[in-house]
Each structure stands twice: as C-alpha cells, then as structure tokens.
mmCIF file of C-alpha atoms in Angstrom:
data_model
loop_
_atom_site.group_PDB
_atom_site.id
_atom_site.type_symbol
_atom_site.label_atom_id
_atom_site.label_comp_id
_atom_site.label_asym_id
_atom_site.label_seq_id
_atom_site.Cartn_x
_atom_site.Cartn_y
_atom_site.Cartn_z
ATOM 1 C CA UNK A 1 22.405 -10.636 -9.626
ATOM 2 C CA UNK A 2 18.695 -10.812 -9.747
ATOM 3 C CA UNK A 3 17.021 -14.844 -10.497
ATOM 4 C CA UNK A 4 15.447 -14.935 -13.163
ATOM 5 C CA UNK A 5 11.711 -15.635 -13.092
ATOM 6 C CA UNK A 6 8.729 -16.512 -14.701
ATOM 7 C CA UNK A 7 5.692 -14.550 -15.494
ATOM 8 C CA UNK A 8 2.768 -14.552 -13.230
ATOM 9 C CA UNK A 9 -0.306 -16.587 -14.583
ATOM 10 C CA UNK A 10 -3.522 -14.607 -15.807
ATOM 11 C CA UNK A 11 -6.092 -15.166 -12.526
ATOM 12 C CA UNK A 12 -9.348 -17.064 -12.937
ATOM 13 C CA UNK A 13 -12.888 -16.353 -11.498
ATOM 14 C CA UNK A 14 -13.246 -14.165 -8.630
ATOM 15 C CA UNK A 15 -14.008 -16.641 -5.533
ATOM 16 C CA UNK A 16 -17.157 -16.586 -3.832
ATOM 17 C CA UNK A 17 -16.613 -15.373 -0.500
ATOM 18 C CA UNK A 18 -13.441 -13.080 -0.896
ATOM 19 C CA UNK A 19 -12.128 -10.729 1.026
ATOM 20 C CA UNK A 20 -14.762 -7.575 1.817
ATOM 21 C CA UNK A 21 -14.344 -4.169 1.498
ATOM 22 C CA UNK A 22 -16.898 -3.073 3.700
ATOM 23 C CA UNK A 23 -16.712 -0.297 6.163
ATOM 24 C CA UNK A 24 -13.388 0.341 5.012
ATOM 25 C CA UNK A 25 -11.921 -2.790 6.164
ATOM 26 C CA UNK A 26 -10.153 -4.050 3.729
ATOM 27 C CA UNK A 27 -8.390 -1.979 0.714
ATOM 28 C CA UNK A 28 -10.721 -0.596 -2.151
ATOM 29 C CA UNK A 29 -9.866 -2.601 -4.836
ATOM 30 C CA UNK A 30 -9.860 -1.859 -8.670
ATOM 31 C CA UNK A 31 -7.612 0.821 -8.739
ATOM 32 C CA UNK A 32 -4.709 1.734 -11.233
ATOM 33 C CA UNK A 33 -1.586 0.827 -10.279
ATOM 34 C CA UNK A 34 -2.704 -1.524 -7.759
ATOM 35 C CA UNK A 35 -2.244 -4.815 -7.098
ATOM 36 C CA UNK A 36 -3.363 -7.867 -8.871
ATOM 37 C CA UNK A 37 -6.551 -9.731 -7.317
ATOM 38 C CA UNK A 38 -4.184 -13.168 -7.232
ATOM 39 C CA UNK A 39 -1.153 -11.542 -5.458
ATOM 40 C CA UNK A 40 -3.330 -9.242 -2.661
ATOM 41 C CA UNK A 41 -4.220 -13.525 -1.629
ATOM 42 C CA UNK A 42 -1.160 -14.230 -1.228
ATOM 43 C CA UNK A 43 -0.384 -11.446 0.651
ATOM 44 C CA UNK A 44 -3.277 -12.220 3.081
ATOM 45 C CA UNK A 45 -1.847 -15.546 2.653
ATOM 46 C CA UNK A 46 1.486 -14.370 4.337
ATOM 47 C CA UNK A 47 0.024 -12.609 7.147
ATOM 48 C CA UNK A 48 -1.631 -14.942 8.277
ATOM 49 C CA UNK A 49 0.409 -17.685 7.970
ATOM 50 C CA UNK A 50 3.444 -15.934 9.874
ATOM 51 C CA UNK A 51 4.719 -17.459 12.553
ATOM 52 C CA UNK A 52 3.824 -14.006 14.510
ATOM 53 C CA UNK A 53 -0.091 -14.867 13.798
ATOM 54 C CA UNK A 54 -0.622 -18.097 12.618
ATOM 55 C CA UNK A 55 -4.501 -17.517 11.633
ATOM 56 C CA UNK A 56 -5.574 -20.958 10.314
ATOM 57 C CA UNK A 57 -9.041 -19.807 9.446
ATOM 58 C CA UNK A 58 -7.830 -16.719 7.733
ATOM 59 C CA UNK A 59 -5.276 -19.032 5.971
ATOM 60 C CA UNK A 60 -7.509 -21.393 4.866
ATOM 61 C CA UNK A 61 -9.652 -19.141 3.199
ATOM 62 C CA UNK A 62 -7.050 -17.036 1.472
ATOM 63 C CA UNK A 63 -5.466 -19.759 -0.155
ATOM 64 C CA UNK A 64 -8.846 -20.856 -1.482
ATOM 65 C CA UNK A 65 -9.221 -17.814 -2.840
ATOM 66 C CA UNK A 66 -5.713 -17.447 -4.281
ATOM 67 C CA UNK A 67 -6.496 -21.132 -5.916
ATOM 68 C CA UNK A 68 -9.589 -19.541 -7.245
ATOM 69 C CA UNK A 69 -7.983 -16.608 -8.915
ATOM 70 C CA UNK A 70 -5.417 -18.949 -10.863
ATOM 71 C CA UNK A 71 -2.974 -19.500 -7.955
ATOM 72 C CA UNK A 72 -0.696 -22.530 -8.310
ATOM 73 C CA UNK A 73 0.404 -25.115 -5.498
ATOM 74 C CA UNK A 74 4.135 -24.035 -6.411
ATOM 75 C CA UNK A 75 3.119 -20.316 -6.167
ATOM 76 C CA UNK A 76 1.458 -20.699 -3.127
ATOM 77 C CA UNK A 77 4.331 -23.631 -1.263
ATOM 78 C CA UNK A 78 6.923 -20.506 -2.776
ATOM 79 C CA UNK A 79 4.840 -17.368 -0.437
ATOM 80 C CA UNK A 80 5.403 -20.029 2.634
ATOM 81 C CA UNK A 81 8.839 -20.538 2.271
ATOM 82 C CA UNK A 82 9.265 -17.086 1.817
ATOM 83 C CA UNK A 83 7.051 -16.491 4.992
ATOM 84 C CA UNK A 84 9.344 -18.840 7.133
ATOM 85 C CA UNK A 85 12.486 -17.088 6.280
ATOM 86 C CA UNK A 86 10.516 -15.114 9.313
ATOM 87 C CA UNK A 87 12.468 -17.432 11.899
ATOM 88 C CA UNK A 88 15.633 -15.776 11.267
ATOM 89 C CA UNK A 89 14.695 -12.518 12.985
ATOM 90 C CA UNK A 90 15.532 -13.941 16.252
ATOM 91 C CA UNK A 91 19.163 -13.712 14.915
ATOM 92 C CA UNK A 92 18.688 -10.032 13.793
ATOM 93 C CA UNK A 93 18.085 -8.494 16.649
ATOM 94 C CA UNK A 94 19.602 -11.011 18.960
ATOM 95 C CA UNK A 95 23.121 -10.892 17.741
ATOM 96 C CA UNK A 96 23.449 -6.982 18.032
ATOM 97 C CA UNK A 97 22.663 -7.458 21.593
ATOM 98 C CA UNK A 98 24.733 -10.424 22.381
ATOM 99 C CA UNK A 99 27.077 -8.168 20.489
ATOM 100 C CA UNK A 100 26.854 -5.424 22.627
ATOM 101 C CA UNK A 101 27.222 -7.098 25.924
ATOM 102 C CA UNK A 102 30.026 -9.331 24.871
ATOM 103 C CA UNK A 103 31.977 -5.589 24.108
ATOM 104 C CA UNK A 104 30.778 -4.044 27.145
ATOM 105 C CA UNK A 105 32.342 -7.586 29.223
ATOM 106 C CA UNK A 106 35.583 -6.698 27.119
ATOM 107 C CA UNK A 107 34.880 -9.868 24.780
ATOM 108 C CA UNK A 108 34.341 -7.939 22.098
ATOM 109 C CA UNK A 109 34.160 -10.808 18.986
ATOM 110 C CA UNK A 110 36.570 -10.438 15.643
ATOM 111 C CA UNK A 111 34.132 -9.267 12.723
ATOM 112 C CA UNK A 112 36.631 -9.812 10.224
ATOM 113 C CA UNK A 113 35.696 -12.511 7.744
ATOM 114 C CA UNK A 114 37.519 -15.066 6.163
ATOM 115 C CA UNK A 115 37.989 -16.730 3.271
ATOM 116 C CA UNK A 116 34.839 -18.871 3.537
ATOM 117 C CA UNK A 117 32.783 -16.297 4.676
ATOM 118 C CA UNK A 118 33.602 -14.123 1.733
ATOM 119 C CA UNK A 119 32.515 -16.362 0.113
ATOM 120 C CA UNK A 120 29.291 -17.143 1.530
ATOM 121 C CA UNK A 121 28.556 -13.250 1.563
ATOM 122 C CA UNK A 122 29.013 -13.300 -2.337
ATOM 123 C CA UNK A 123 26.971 -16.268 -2.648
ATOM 124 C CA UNK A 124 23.982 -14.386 -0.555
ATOM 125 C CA UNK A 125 24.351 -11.351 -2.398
ATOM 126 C CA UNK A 126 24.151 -13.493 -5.913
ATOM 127 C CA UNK A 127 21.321 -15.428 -5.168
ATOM 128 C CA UNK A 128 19.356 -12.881 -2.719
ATOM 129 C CA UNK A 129 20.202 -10.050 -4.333
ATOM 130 C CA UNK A 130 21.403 -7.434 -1.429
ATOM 131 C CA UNK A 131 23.164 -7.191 1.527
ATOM 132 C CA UNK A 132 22.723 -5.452 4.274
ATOM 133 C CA UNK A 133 25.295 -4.398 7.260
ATOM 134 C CA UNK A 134 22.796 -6.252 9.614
ATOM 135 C CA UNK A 135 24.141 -9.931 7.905
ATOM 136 C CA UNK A 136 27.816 -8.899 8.933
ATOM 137 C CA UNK A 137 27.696 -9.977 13.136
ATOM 138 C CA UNK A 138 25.963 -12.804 12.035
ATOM 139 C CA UNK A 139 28.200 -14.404 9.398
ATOM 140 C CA UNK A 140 30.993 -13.708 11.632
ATOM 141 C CA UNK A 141 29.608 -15.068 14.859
ATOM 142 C CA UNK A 142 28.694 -18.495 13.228
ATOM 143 C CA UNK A 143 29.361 -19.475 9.395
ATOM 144 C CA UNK A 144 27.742 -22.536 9.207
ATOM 145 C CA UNK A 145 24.261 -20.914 10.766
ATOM 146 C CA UNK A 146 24.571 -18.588 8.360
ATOM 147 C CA UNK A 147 25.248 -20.867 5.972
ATOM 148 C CA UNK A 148 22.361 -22.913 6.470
ATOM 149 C CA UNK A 149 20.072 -19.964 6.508
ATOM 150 C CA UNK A 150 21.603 -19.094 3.062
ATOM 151 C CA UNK A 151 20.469 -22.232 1.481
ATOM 152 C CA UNK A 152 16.842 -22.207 3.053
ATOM 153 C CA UNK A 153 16.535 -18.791 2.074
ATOM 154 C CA UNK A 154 17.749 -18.920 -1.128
ATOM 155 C CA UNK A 155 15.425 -21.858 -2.271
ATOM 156 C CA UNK A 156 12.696 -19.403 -3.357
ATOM 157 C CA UNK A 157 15.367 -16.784 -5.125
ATOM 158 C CA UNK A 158 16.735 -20.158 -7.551
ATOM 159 C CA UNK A 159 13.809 -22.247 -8.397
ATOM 160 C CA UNK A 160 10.803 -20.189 -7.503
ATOM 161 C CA UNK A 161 8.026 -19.119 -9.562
ATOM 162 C CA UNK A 162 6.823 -15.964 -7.611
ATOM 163 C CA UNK A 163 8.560 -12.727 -9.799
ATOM 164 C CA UNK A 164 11.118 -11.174 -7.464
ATOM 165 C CA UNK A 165 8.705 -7.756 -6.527
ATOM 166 C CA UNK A 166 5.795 -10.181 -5.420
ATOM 167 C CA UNK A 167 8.735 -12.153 -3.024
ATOM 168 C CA UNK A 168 9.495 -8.801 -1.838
ATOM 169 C CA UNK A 169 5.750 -8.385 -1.004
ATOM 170 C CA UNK A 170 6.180 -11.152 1.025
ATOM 171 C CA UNK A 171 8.724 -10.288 3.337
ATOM 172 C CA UNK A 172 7.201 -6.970 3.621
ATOM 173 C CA UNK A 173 3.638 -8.124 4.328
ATOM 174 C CA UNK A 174 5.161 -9.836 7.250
ATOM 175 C CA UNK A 175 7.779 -7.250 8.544
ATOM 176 C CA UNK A 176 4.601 -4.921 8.708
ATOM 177 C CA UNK A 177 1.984 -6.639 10.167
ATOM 178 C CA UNK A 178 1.172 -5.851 13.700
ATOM 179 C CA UNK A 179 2.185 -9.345 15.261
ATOM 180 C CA UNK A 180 6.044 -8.362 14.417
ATOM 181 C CA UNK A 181 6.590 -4.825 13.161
ATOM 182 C CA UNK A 182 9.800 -5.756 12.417
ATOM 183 C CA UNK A 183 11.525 -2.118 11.009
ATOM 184 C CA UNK A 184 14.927 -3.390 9.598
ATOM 185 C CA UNK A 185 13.833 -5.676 7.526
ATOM 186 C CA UNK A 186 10.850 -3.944 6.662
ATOM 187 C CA UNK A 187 12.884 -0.809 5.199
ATOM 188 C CA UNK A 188 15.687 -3.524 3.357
ATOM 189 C CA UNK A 189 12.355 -5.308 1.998
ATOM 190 C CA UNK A 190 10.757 -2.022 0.518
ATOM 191 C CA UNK A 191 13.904 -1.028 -1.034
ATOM 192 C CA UNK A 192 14.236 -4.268 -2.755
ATOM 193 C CA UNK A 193 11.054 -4.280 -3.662
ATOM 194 C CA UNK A 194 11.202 -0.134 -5.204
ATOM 195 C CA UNK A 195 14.423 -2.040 -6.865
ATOM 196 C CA UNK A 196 12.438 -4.628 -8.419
ATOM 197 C CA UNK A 197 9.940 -1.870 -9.974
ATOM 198 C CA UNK A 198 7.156 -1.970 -7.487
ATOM 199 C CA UNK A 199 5.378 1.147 -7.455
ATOM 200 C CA UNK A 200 4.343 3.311 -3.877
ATOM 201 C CA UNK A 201 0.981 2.050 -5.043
ATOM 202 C CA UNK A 202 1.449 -1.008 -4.741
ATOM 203 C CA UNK A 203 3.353 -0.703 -1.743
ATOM 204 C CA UNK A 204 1.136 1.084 0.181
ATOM 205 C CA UNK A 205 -1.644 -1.960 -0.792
ATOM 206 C CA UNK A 206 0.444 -4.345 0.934
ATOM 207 C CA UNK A 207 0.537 -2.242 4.070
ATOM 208 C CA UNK A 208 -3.388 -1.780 3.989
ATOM 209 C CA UNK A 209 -3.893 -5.689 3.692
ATOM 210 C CA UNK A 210 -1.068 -6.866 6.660
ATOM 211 C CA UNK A 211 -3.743 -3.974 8.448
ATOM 212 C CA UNK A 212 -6.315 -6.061 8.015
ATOM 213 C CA UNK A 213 -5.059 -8.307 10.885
ATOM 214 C CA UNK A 214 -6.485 -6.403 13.444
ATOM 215 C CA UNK A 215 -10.023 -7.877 12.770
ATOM 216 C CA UNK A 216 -9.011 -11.060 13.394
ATOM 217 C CA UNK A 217 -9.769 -10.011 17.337
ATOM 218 C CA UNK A 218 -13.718 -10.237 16.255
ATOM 219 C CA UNK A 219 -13.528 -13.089 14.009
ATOM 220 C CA UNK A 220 -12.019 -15.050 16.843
ATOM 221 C CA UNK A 221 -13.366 -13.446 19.872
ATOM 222 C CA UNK A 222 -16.796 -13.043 18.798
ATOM 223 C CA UNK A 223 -17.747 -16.873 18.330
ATOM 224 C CA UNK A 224 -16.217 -17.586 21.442
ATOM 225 C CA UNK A 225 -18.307 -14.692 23.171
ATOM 226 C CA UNK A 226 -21.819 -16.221 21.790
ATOM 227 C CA UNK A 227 -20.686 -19.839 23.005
ATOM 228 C CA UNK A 228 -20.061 -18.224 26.332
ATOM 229 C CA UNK A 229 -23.412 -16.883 26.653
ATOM 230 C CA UNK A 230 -25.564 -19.125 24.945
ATOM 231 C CA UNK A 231 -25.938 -16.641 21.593
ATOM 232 C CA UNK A 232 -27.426 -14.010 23.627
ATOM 233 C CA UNK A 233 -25.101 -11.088 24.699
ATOM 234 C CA UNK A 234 -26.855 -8.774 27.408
ATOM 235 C CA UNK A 235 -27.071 -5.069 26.599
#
C-alpha cells in the first residue's frame, strides 16, 4: 500500500550562491528527465546532514537554497526524518553477524514469528511499502525494537509531504554517499524508488550529487591550511 501524497510545490527564484557546476563538480543541470532544482537541495540536504557526514556548512547552505527554490519547513523537517532512519543500519548489518556467531556457538535463535510480529510485518509493509528478507532477524530477535523503529520510520510514509520517489531519493542519497556506502539498502532504495516511477535519469542525478561529498576535504581543509600558515602557502 503506497501513502498517499501531495504534489510537490512549483520552486521560486534560483538562490544566489547555489550549488556550481564548475570543472565538472557538481551535475550539469537543465537536462530532460532530470531532476527538479528544489529536490537536487534536498538531496544535498541529505548528504550532508547524515549522520555519516554531518557537514553543517554544507547543510546550512543547502537548505537556504532549498528555501529559496520554494522549499517548505515541513518538506525540509520530512528529508531529516527520513535522513535519521540512517541509525538503524547498525541493526542491519549487526544482527546478521550476531546471527551468525550465535549459530556457529550452537545458539542458533528461533526466526519464526508470532502472532504480534505478523502483525507488525504487515503494518511495515502497509505503511513503508516493501519488505525485505533483511527485516526478518530483526523482528524476530526483538519486537518491540522493531516496533519502535516502525513508528519512527513510518512518520514520514503517513503524514509527510515529500511524494514517495523524492523519499526514496532520500534514503538513496545517503546509502550512496561515500561516508556509508551502505549496498543493501541502497539496492532496496533504488528499487522502490524505479517502483515509484523514478526514471535511471534521475537516479543516476542523485548518485552524481551524494559524489559531490568528496569536496568537502577542500572546503574544510583549505581554511584551516591558510590559518596554519598565515594565508601564505609555500610553493
């Protein structure tokens, strides 16, 4: 069962110092099929406000620019919930592994689910959408967790304002970047997103902006470099 959503707002003036394209840095923009100016801020706004990278500078300049291009505070609170649903990776590759060794100690834990968890697997597929076999150790391991993460993560997915592709941008902005480069998620997040009508287009935009992390070593290194040596670097 997909939410249902509301349309994106039309984007305002372009902002006055936005992202640049120069020397290939960023993505060229402009492009059929691509991405709309508002969203690509958002989805600078989500790398950088992952708790992999946590760029405040970077952050605080996207969202300007997303507010500039027509952004609202709900659309913009909605990409940072959707950014700290980040947190539950720990879980997804931790519980394989615990997992693992608990089988190979001859512990090996009961996957089968219960009533309740039923349940609360039917409730995440309703409300997220999708399922995925990665969910399964989890749910079993510890209901209420899971449970918990189910309601945080579902917050966006009931009452958001963000259309369900542009969520799936989300995830996959962060998944992608090169602070995480998390693969499970990013393939379940690209599949949704395919699902939702996103095209490879658009797709492959969202990869080019999370790849625009890397410069983040100059903005931050190279300030510190000229306080180090007075503004003068030698040759």
């Amino acid at each position: 069962m997909t939410p249902k959503h509301r349309p994106t707002p039309k984007h305002g003036p372009t902002p006055k110092h936005g992202p640049t394209s120069k020397h290939g840095l960023t993505p060229k923009h402009g492009r059929e099929g691509r991405l709309d100016p508002k969203v690509r801020e958002l989805i600078h706004v989500a790398v950088d406000g992952a708790a992999t990278h946590l760029y405040a500078p970077g952050l605080r300049q996207h969202i300007k620019n997303a507010i500039a291009l027509g952004a609202t505070r709900a659309e913009l609170m909605e990409v940072l919930e959707l950014t700290a649903t980040l947190r539950i990776h720990a879980c997804n590759i931790g519980v394989p592994i615990l997992v693992e060794e608990l089988t190979e100690a001859g512990q090996k834990p009961d996957i089968e689910f219960d009533a309740r968890q039923e349940q609360l697997k039917a409730e995440f597929q309703e409300k997220r959408g999708y399922w995925n076999a990665f969910w399964d150790e989890m749910l079993a391991l510890d209901a209420d967790f899971f449970e918990a993460y189910l309601r945080f993560s579902s917050v966006p997915w009931v009452s958001g304002v963000l259309e369900p592709k542009v969520k799936e941008f989300v995830y996959t902005a962060f998944d992608v970047a090169a602070t995480h480069l998390y693969e499970p998620g990013l393939r379940q997040h690209v599949r949704n997103a395919i699902g939702y009508g996103a095209t490879r287009e658009e797709i492959m935009e969202v990869y080019e902006i999370a790849a625009t992390l890397g410069i983040h070593s100059c903005t931050l290194g190279v300030p510190i470099l000229l306080e180090e040596t007075n503004g003068a670097v030698p040759g």
